[in-house]
Amino acid sequence: MNKKIQILLIITILVIAGVVLYDSLSTRIHKRPDNPYQYSVDEFKSVDESLISHKELRRIDVENPVAFTYQNGKLFLLSGNQLQVITAEGRELLVKPLEPNPRNINVDNHERITIAYENYLVALDSGGNELHRSEILDENSLITSIAGSDNNLFVADAGRKQIWVLDEQLMVQDSFRGESGVSEVHGFILPSMHFHLAINAEKELWVTNPGMHMLQNYSFNGRLRGHWGQTSFGIEGFSGCCNPYFFASLPDGRFVTSEKGIIRVKIHKESGELESVVAPDELFPGGEKAPAIAVDEEDNIWLLDFDKKMLRLFRPI
Amino acid sequence: MSKRIDRRNFIRGCARYSLGFGLAGLVGFTLKDTTSDEWVWQIDPFKCTSCGRCATHCVLNPSAVKCVHAYSLCGYCDLCGGYLKPGHISRDTAAENQLCPTAAIERKFIEEPYYEYKIIEDLCIGCAKCVEGCSAFGNGSLHLQIRHNLCVNCNECAIARVCPSDAISRVPASLPYKIKGGFEPGSVS
């Protein structure tokens, strides 16, 4: 064979081998270039150490967490289709099978348990026996939160964008949509199917208005009495479509809030001003969901971490 | 007494049967090609991690991957995490507040405080920046899909090859889209 042809063939083979090798190496995961379109909120995730007020003390694994609350030293947990009552140390006191798809739970200080389903509620005694059952509130209802005070039970309905007021027998007494007549504050704006409420130690009804990044205070007949909150990616405010996602009230009236997107749990003064950070985003690596919150008598904060499937106890430093 | 088959007839018979089987096979193969479903590449939005490689690795420039919007999932909110840049100065259409590097999302006022967000496909480069913002801070209604009016359906899809989450696979051409929110296949806008 002609020597020139041999050289040409060898060069061609070398070039092909080089291209194949380069292509193979350059597409390996650790060789790939950085994403030039990276979406980053890292600058908003870091928290000044001096703001951290709590330290994680305990973790309790839970299966299929749905919702929880704290009452009289016990944790009442909806886990899949069952009710679990456990001590703060994680010892199981009661397991009770429930109707399918419970969504939320409220327990009063007499340990009367109310379970919310998609569009109706069931009241149980402390042993899990049925006491009362509501009618279907509305075909379009989607109950996302419940809280009780004295003889009233308040039900946040994200489907109807309203709050129902029920009595002890779970009979509907009233409902309101948070419309105040003031042009700036006009009803509940719910970009997603999340809507949370709670009663504080002063027996005031507080409700999230996530479309406005606010917590709002209503009288029991639905009159807007006050509100606080500001839009900000910074630590002092709330961002995104659904925040504040959950909140709870400490015995002295301060608020504990949790957020999604940048997952963080913070304490705000009664005025709404940021006081401290319970858990910054770095404690929820790879997380997507905001943790649910409950507080005990000693300002300890319980978080239900849906991503890690665990209850996490945070104690003041 | 059995009839003996001579060599000539045996060879003739074999040739006849071979021809028959060959023809039948050819017809079968042709029918299979014309009646079976063809396959196209598509992204599973629930596996996608918004890595940005759809914008940089498609053989087309700009990429055949575009953002689509599942209107049934959208909250129509004023504070859209897919439209507004983190740390935006104000909630308006000013360029410095927009997250999309090519301004491919159109924001239209509906009623206070609700806005509709529409993707301008000619401007979209499939970078998934808005998808990530929408997933983290919103309902996840913005997601990526390979648009089949643009895709050249390579034998080995260049972005499927580098996708870190194996979100891209072949799907039947009769069901070419994996749209979030219960949309009918192909009914994207």
XYZ file of C-alpha atoms in Angstrom:
506
model
C 0.000 0.000 0.000
C 1.125 3.473 -0.764
C 2.935 4.961 2.246
C 1.021 8.266 1.968
C -2.304 6.467 2.183
C -1.096 4.576 5.266
C -0.103 7.839 6.973
C -3.455 9.420 6.034
C -5.334 6.423 7.462
C -3.374 6.525 10.723
C -4.001 10.283 11.099
C -7.710 9.781 10.387
C -7.936 6.997 12.986
C -6.097 9.130 15.554
C -8.384 12.106 14.908
C -11.518 9.930 15.277
C -10.166 8.374 18.481
C -9.339 11.849 19.823
C -12.821 13.185 19.078
C -14.498 10.136 20.688
C -12.268 10.386 23.769
C -12.839 14.151 24.158
C -16.587 13.765 23.747
C -16.713 10.950 26.265
C -14.665 12.811 28.876
C -16.316 16.198 28.402
C -19.817 14.889 29.069
C -18.952 13.137 32.330
C -20.826 14.698 35.215
C -17.789 16.174 36.997
C -16.457 17.632 33.721
C -19.625 19.481 32.756
C -19.523 23.279 32.801
C -21.386 25.245 35.452
C -24.915 26.280 34.649
C -24.660 29.792 33.172
C -28.340 30.317 34.017
C -28.071 29.260 37.662
C -30.998 30.465 39.794
C -29.539 31.397 43.130
C -30.983 32.678 46.374
C -27.847 31.783 48.363
C -27.220 35.401 49.337
C -30.571 35.406 51.162
C -30.003 32.076 52.931
C -27.160 33.080 55.173
C -28.201 34.248 58.635
C -26.195 36.308 61.103
C -25.163 33.965 63.947
C -26.269 36.540 66.525
C -29.868 36.121 65.325
C -29.999 32.381 66.079
C -32.029 31.908 69.265
C -32.622 28.166 69.431
C -30.691 24.932 69.316
C -31.932 21.592 68.035
C -32.350 19.155 70.907
C -34.233 16.093 69.693
C -35.478 14.280 66.630
C -38.297 11.743 66.496
C -38.875 9.771 63.304
C -42.456 9.683 62.027
C -44.077 7.837 59.136
C -46.215 9.655 56.566
C -46.498 12.926 58.498
C -49.617 14.967 57.733
C -50.093 17.428 60.612
C -49.509 17.709 64.349
C -50.180 19.752 67.448
C -48.952 19.948 71.044
C -51.170 19.903 74.132
C -50.626 19.035 77.829
C -47.128 17.644 77.306
C -48.174 15.371 74.468
C -47.757 15.466 70.712
C -50.846 14.606 68.664
C -49.750 13.513 65.220
C -51.633 12.618 62.047
C -49.527 9.939 60.430
C -51.022 8.619 57.206
C -54.525 7.493 58.113
C -53.952 7.211 61.823
C -53.817 9.359 64.921
C -50.749 8.916 67.101
C -50.338 10.391 70.553
C -46.758 10.407 71.792
C -44.848 11.903 74.680
C -42.223 14.594 74.147
C -39.644 11.815 74.459
C -41.263 9.871 71.613
C -43.028 7.168 73.671
C -46.259 6.059 72.032
C -49.409 6.524 74.141
C -52.186 5.927 71.610
C -52.603 4.797 68.027
C -56.041 5.141 66.495
C -56.973 4.331 62.874
C -58.924 7.131 61.196
C -61.053 7.574 58.111
C -58.917 8.011 54.976
C -57.054 11.256 54.264
C -57.150 13.305 57.447
C -55.691 16.764 56.779
C -55.429 18.651 60.035
C -55.812 18.334 63.803
C -56.709 20.527 66.768
C -56.649 19.472 70.428
C -58.113 21.639 73.189
C -56.851 21.691 76.765
C -59.461 19.076 77.748
C -57.859 16.880 75.063
C -60.909 16.923 72.857
C -59.493 16.104 69.445
C -60.890 17.540 66.217
C -59.796 15.966 62.937
C -60.317 17.873 59.681
C -60.824 16.007 56.427
C -61.107 17.585 52.984
C -64.537 19.163 53.582
C -65.832 17.931 56.941
C -64.699 17.493 60.550
C -64.951 14.843 63.247
C -64.569 15.457 66.992
C -63.119 12.668 69.161
C -62.640 12.251 72.897
C -59.156 11.696 74.335
C -59.510 7.959 73.752
C -60.273 8.473 70.071
C -64.018 7.795 70.285
C -66.279 9.875 68.045
C -68.238 12.665 69.728
C -69.527 14.809 66.878
C -69.361 15.001 63.111
C -69.958 18.052 60.922
C -71.848 18.160 57.668
C -69.882 18.650 54.467
C -69.070 22.360 54.592
C -69.132 22.812 50.823
C -68.393 20.636 47.782
C -65.515 22.997 46.909
C -64.099 23.142 50.411
C -60.495 22.225 51.104
C -59.774 22.483 54.801
C -56.150 23.374 55.472
C -56.111 24.465 59.114
C -58.251 24.420 62.263
C -57.953 26.105 65.659
C -60.267 26.331 68.645
C -61.046 28.873 71.339
C -63.593 28.284 74.122
C -66.725 27.159 72.319
C -65.657 28.114 68.814
C -63.751 26.177 66.201
C -62.254 28.164 63.319
C -61.730 26.350 60.043
C -59.532 27.734 57.238
C -60.961 26.650 53.876
C -58.488 27.220 51.010
C -60.986 25.916 48.445
C -63.608 28.544 49.314
C -61.050 31.155 50.473
C -62.968 31.710 53.674
C -63.039 30.922 57.364
C -65.865 28.933 58.878
C -66.874 29.354 62.511
C -68.295 26.182 64.086
C -69.606 25.500 67.574
C -68.644 22.631 69.886
C -71.095 20.280 68.162
C -69.431 21.153 64.837
C -72.461 23.073 63.593
C -71.677 25.996 61.282
C -72.372 29.320 62.989
C -70.771 31.826 60.679
C -68.229 32.331 57.907
C -66.210 35.262 56.561
C -63.859 36.067 53.689
C -61.676 38.688 55.330
C -62.997 41.568 53.276
C -62.500 44.730 55.268
C -63.712 47.426 52.936
C -60.279 49.026 53.004
C -58.893 49.026 49.477
C -55.398 47.923 50.526
C -56.524 44.855 52.412
C -59.140 42.936 50.543
C -59.921 39.388 51.468
C -57.802 36.283 51.572
C -55.468 36.003 48.581
C -54.387 32.378 48.281
C -52.069 31.700 45.342
C -51.820 28.042 46.390
C -53.927 25.642 48.382
C -52.478 26.732 51.662
C -54.182 28.805 54.309
C -53.301 28.698 57.986
C -54.804 30.072 61.181
C -54.169 29.905 64.937
C -55.473 31.278 68.204
C -52.911 32.988 70.450
C -52.715 33.031 74.249
C -54.857 36.183 74.316
C -57.542 34.196 72.454
C -57.129 36.287 69.320
C -57.666 34.767 65.879
C -54.684 35.200 63.540
C -54.785 34.139 59.894
C -52.174 34.005 57.111
C -52.819 36.040 53.983
C -49.982 34.594 51.862
C -50.817 36.602 48.723
C -50.009 39.696 50.752
C -47.189 38.176 52.877
C -49.169 39.053 55.971
C -50.529 37.741 59.228
C -53.911 39.260 59.955
C -55.901 39.482 63.157
C -59.710 39.094 62.957
C -62.469 39.363 65.486
C -64.518 36.179 65.824
C -67.173 37.681 63.562
C -64.669 38.391 60.798
C -63.748 42.032 61.299
C -60.132 42.826 60.433
C -58.436 44.289 63.511
C -54.771 44.376 62.585
C -52.073 42.986 60.382
C -48.316 42.840 59.939
C -45.851 41.494 57.422
C -43.666 42.715 54.593
C -42.428 41.366 51.277
C -38.711 40.730 51.260
C -36.271 37.964 50.378
C -34.281 39.225 53.338
C -34.622 37.624 56.752
C -37.000 40.329 57.997
C -39.819 39.564 55.536
C -41.597 36.893 53.518
C -41.156 35.984 49.859
C -42.735 33.806 47.191
C -46.350 32.887 46.736
C -47.197 31.021 49.911
C -45.459 32.599 52.876
C -45.802 32.752 55.813
C -46.705 29.083 55.335
C -47.291 28.016 58.951
C -47.204 29.947 62.179
C -47.809 29.458 65.887
C -48.089 31.802 68.817
C -45.793 31.670 71.862
C -47.370 32.063 75.328
C -46.235 35.713 75.514
C -47.806 36.621 72.171
C -44.748 36.448 69.907
C -45.131 34.631 66.601
C -43.166 31.704 65.199
C -43.357 31.525 61.394
C -42.113 28.993 58.845
C -41.497 29.553 55.136
C -40.965 27.518 51.971
C -38.606 28.418 49.112
C -35.931 29.598 51.493
C -36.908 27.266 54.326
C -36.548 29.079 57.618
C -38.285 29.379 60.966
C -38.266 32.772 62.662
C -39.659 34.504 65.733
C -41.409 37.845 65.295
C -42.427 40.222 68.068
C -46.129 40.943 68.588
C -45.651 44.012 66.384
C -44.313 41.818 63.569
C -40.726 43.001 63.843
C -38.185 40.206 63.422
C -36.733 39.075 66.740
C -34.662 35.975 66.041
C -34.177 32.879 63.909
C -35.066 29.442 65.246
C -33.820 27.415 62.282
C -32.103 28.811 59.153
C -32.275 27.212 55.718
C -29.028 25.284 56.270
C -30.847 23.024 58.759
C -33.140 21.826 55.940
C -30.662 20.674 53.250
C -32.422 19.536 50.090
C -35.766 20.358 51.669
C -38.755 21.639 49.737
C -41.565 21.967 52.266
C -42.063 24.418 55.087
C -42.173 22.649 58.470
C -45.359 22.740 60.549
C -44.982 24.372 63.981
C -46.187 23.769 67.524
C -44.944 25.396 70.718
C -44.967 24.233 74.338
C -45.286 26.080 77.651
C -41.506 26.626 77.933
C -41.056 28.330 74.553
C -39.684 25.129 73.057
C -40.541 24.885 69.395
C -41.547 21.639 67.717
C -41.205 21.407 63.950
C -42.716 18.689 61.780
C -40.163 18.284 58.998
C -42.134 16.768 56.090
C -39.024 16.245 53.951
C -37.037 14.345 56.577
C -40.160 12.746 58.088
C -39.339 13.673 61.664
C -40.399 15.809 64.580
C -37.599 18.192 65.575
C -37.458 19.929 68.955
C -35.718 23.323 69.254
C -34.948 24.774 72.690
C -34.012 28.415 73.427
C -30.233 28.865 73.763
C -45.736 -47.354 -1.078
C -44.417 -43.872 -0.415
C -43.699 -41.540 -3.279
C -40.021 -40.675 -3.649
C -39.103 -37.002 -4.124
C -36.317 -36.480 -6.583
C -33.545 -33.948 -5.995
C -34.827 -31.463 -8.579
C -38.298 -31.279 -7.006
C -36.810 -31.046 -3.520
C -34.681 -28.036 -4.486
C -37.631 -26.457 -6.325
C -39.846 -26.896 -3.223
C -37.235 -25.421 -0.923
C -36.834 -22.391 -3.179
C -40.607 -21.919 -3.350
C -41.022 -22.041 0.443
C -37.988 -19.763 0.994
C -39.428 -17.198 -1.396
C -42.831 -17.422 0.308
C -41.424 -16.967 3.800
C -39.181 -14.151 2.591
C -42.076 -12.273 0.997
C -44.256 -12.776 4.068
C -41.455 -11.472 6.280
C -40.964 -8.422 4.068
C -44.694 -7.619 4.108
C -44.800 -8.068 7.881
C -41.770 -5.836 8.388
C -43.234 -3.128 6.134
C -46.595 -3.274 7.907
C -44.887 -3.040 11.283
C -43.099 0.120 10.182
C -46.265 1.772 8.918
C -48.623 0.819 11.758
C -46.474 0.994 14.902
C -46.084 4.255 16.873
C -43.130 6.509 16.221
C -41.174 7.866 19.159
C -40.083 11.352 20.100
C -38.032 12.791 22.964
C -39.748 14.449 25.919
C -38.954 15.788 29.405
C -40.628 14.456 32.527
C -41.254 17.707 34.453
C -41.401 15.848 37.742
C -37.848 14.539 37.256
C -36.362 17.743 35.831
C -33.940 19.519 38.171
C -33.673 22.754 36.121
C -29.936 22.256 35.542
C -29.834 24.577 32.525
C -28.341 22.010 30.114
C -31.434 22.048 27.889
C -30.365 25.563 26.892
C -26.711 24.753 26.335
C -26.616 21.199 24.942
C -29.417 21.010 22.341
C -28.117 20.747 18.760
C -30.442 23.626 17.902
C -29.667 27.188 18.883
C -31.857 28.378 20.507
C -32.842 25.075 22.040
C -35.983 23.134 21.074
C -36.765 23.025 24.785
C -39.162 25.755 25.878
C -40.885 26.712 29.065
C -44.611 25.937 29.077
C -47.199 27.099 31.566
C -49.811 24.922 33.260
C -52.430 27.601 33.785
C -54.566 25.280 35.888
C -51.794 25.168 38.517
C -50.814 28.835 38.468
C -51.773 31.083 41.384
C -51.806 34.137 39.054
C -50.027 36.006 41.797
C -48.556 39.456 41.739
C -45.450 38.102 43.474
C -44.562 35.360 40.958
C -41.295 33.588 41.837
C -40.850 32.581 38.196
C -41.198 36.131 36.883
C -39.505 38.287 39.505
C -35.809 38.131 40.295
C -34.890 37.269 43.916
C -34.395 40.565 45.676
C -36.349 42.490 43.032
C -36.714 46.188 43.669
C -40.410 46.386 42.847
C -43.121 44.109 41.462
C -43.278 45.503 37.957
C -42.140 44.763 34.420
C -38.886 46.708 34.608
C -35.974 44.714 33.185
C -34.013 44.811 36.435
C -36.872 43.037 38.223
C -37.333 40.240 35.685
C -35.781 36.834 36.275
C -35.872 35.643 32.657
C -32.591 36.507 30.888
C -34.428 37.049 27.578
C -37.641 38.644 28.901
C -39.620 35.724 27.481
C -42.380 35.907 30.099
C -45.206 38.319 29.432
C -47.134 39.595 32.448
C -50.708 40.727 31.929
C -52.909 42.357 34.555
C -56.240 40.600 35.133
C -57.680 42.157 38.287
C -56.117 43.357 41.499
C -53.947 41.564 42.601
C -53.927 38.850 39.911
C -51.684 38.627 36.829
C -51.442 36.130 33.976
C -48.014 34.970 32.832
C -47.483 33.840 29.244
C -44.344 32.416 27.633
C -43.166 34.045 24.393
C -41.671 30.923 22.822
C -39.607 32.763 20.227
C -37.652 34.387 23.047
C -37.462 31.408 25.407
C -34.119 29.573 25.390
C -35.158 26.782 27.772
C -32.744 27.777 30.538
C -35.216 26.794 33.310
C -34.383 29.767 35.488
C -38.079 30.610 35.802
C -38.901 26.931 36.363
C -36.638 26.850 39.385
C -38.052 30.082 40.790
C -41.610 28.875 40.246
C -40.908 25.479 41.834
C -39.154 26.927 44.882
C -41.461 29.843 45.620
C -44.641 29.041 43.688
C -46.847 26.166 42.602
C -44.504 24.710 39.963
C -46.780 25.629 37.068
C -43.851 26.677 34.825
C -41.983 23.664 33.428
C -39.901 22.619 30.438
C -41.052 20.638 27.411
C -39.400 19.726 24.113
C -41.435 21.470 21.406
C -41.955 19.076 18.515
C -42.504 21.798 15.957
C -38.823 22.654 16.568
C -37.165 19.387 17.677
C -35.319 17.506 14.919
C -35.703 14.234 16.859
C -32.055 13.181 16.802
C -31.373 9.484 17.071
C -29.443 10.215 20.264
C -30.787 13.356 21.906
C -27.845 15.554 22.953
C -29.595 16.873 26.063
C -30.916 13.454 27.097
C -27.301 12.321 27.101
C -26.187 14.999 29.579
C -29.369 15.233 31.661
C -28.276 14.619 35.289
C -31.676 13.311 36.385
C -32.552 11.098 33.388
C -35.630 13.234 32.897
C -35.594 12.904 29.100
C -36.839 9.756 27.430
C -38.599 8.653 24.270
C -42.402 8.822 24.324
C -44.931 7.728 21.675
C -45.415 10.412 19.020
C -49.162 10.126 19.607
C -48.610 11.375 23.208
C -45.727 13.775 22.660
C -46.043 16.025 25.747
C -45.869 15.523 29.504
C -47.728 18.602 30.663
C -48.318 19.268 34.348
C -51.775 19.985 35.647
C -53.943 17.646 33.629
C -53.637 19.388 30.269
C -54.377 17.316 27.204
C -51.185 16.346 25.352
C -50.258 18.977 22.816
C -52.523 21.671 24.213
C -49.705 23.908 25.396
C -49.582 27.588 24.731
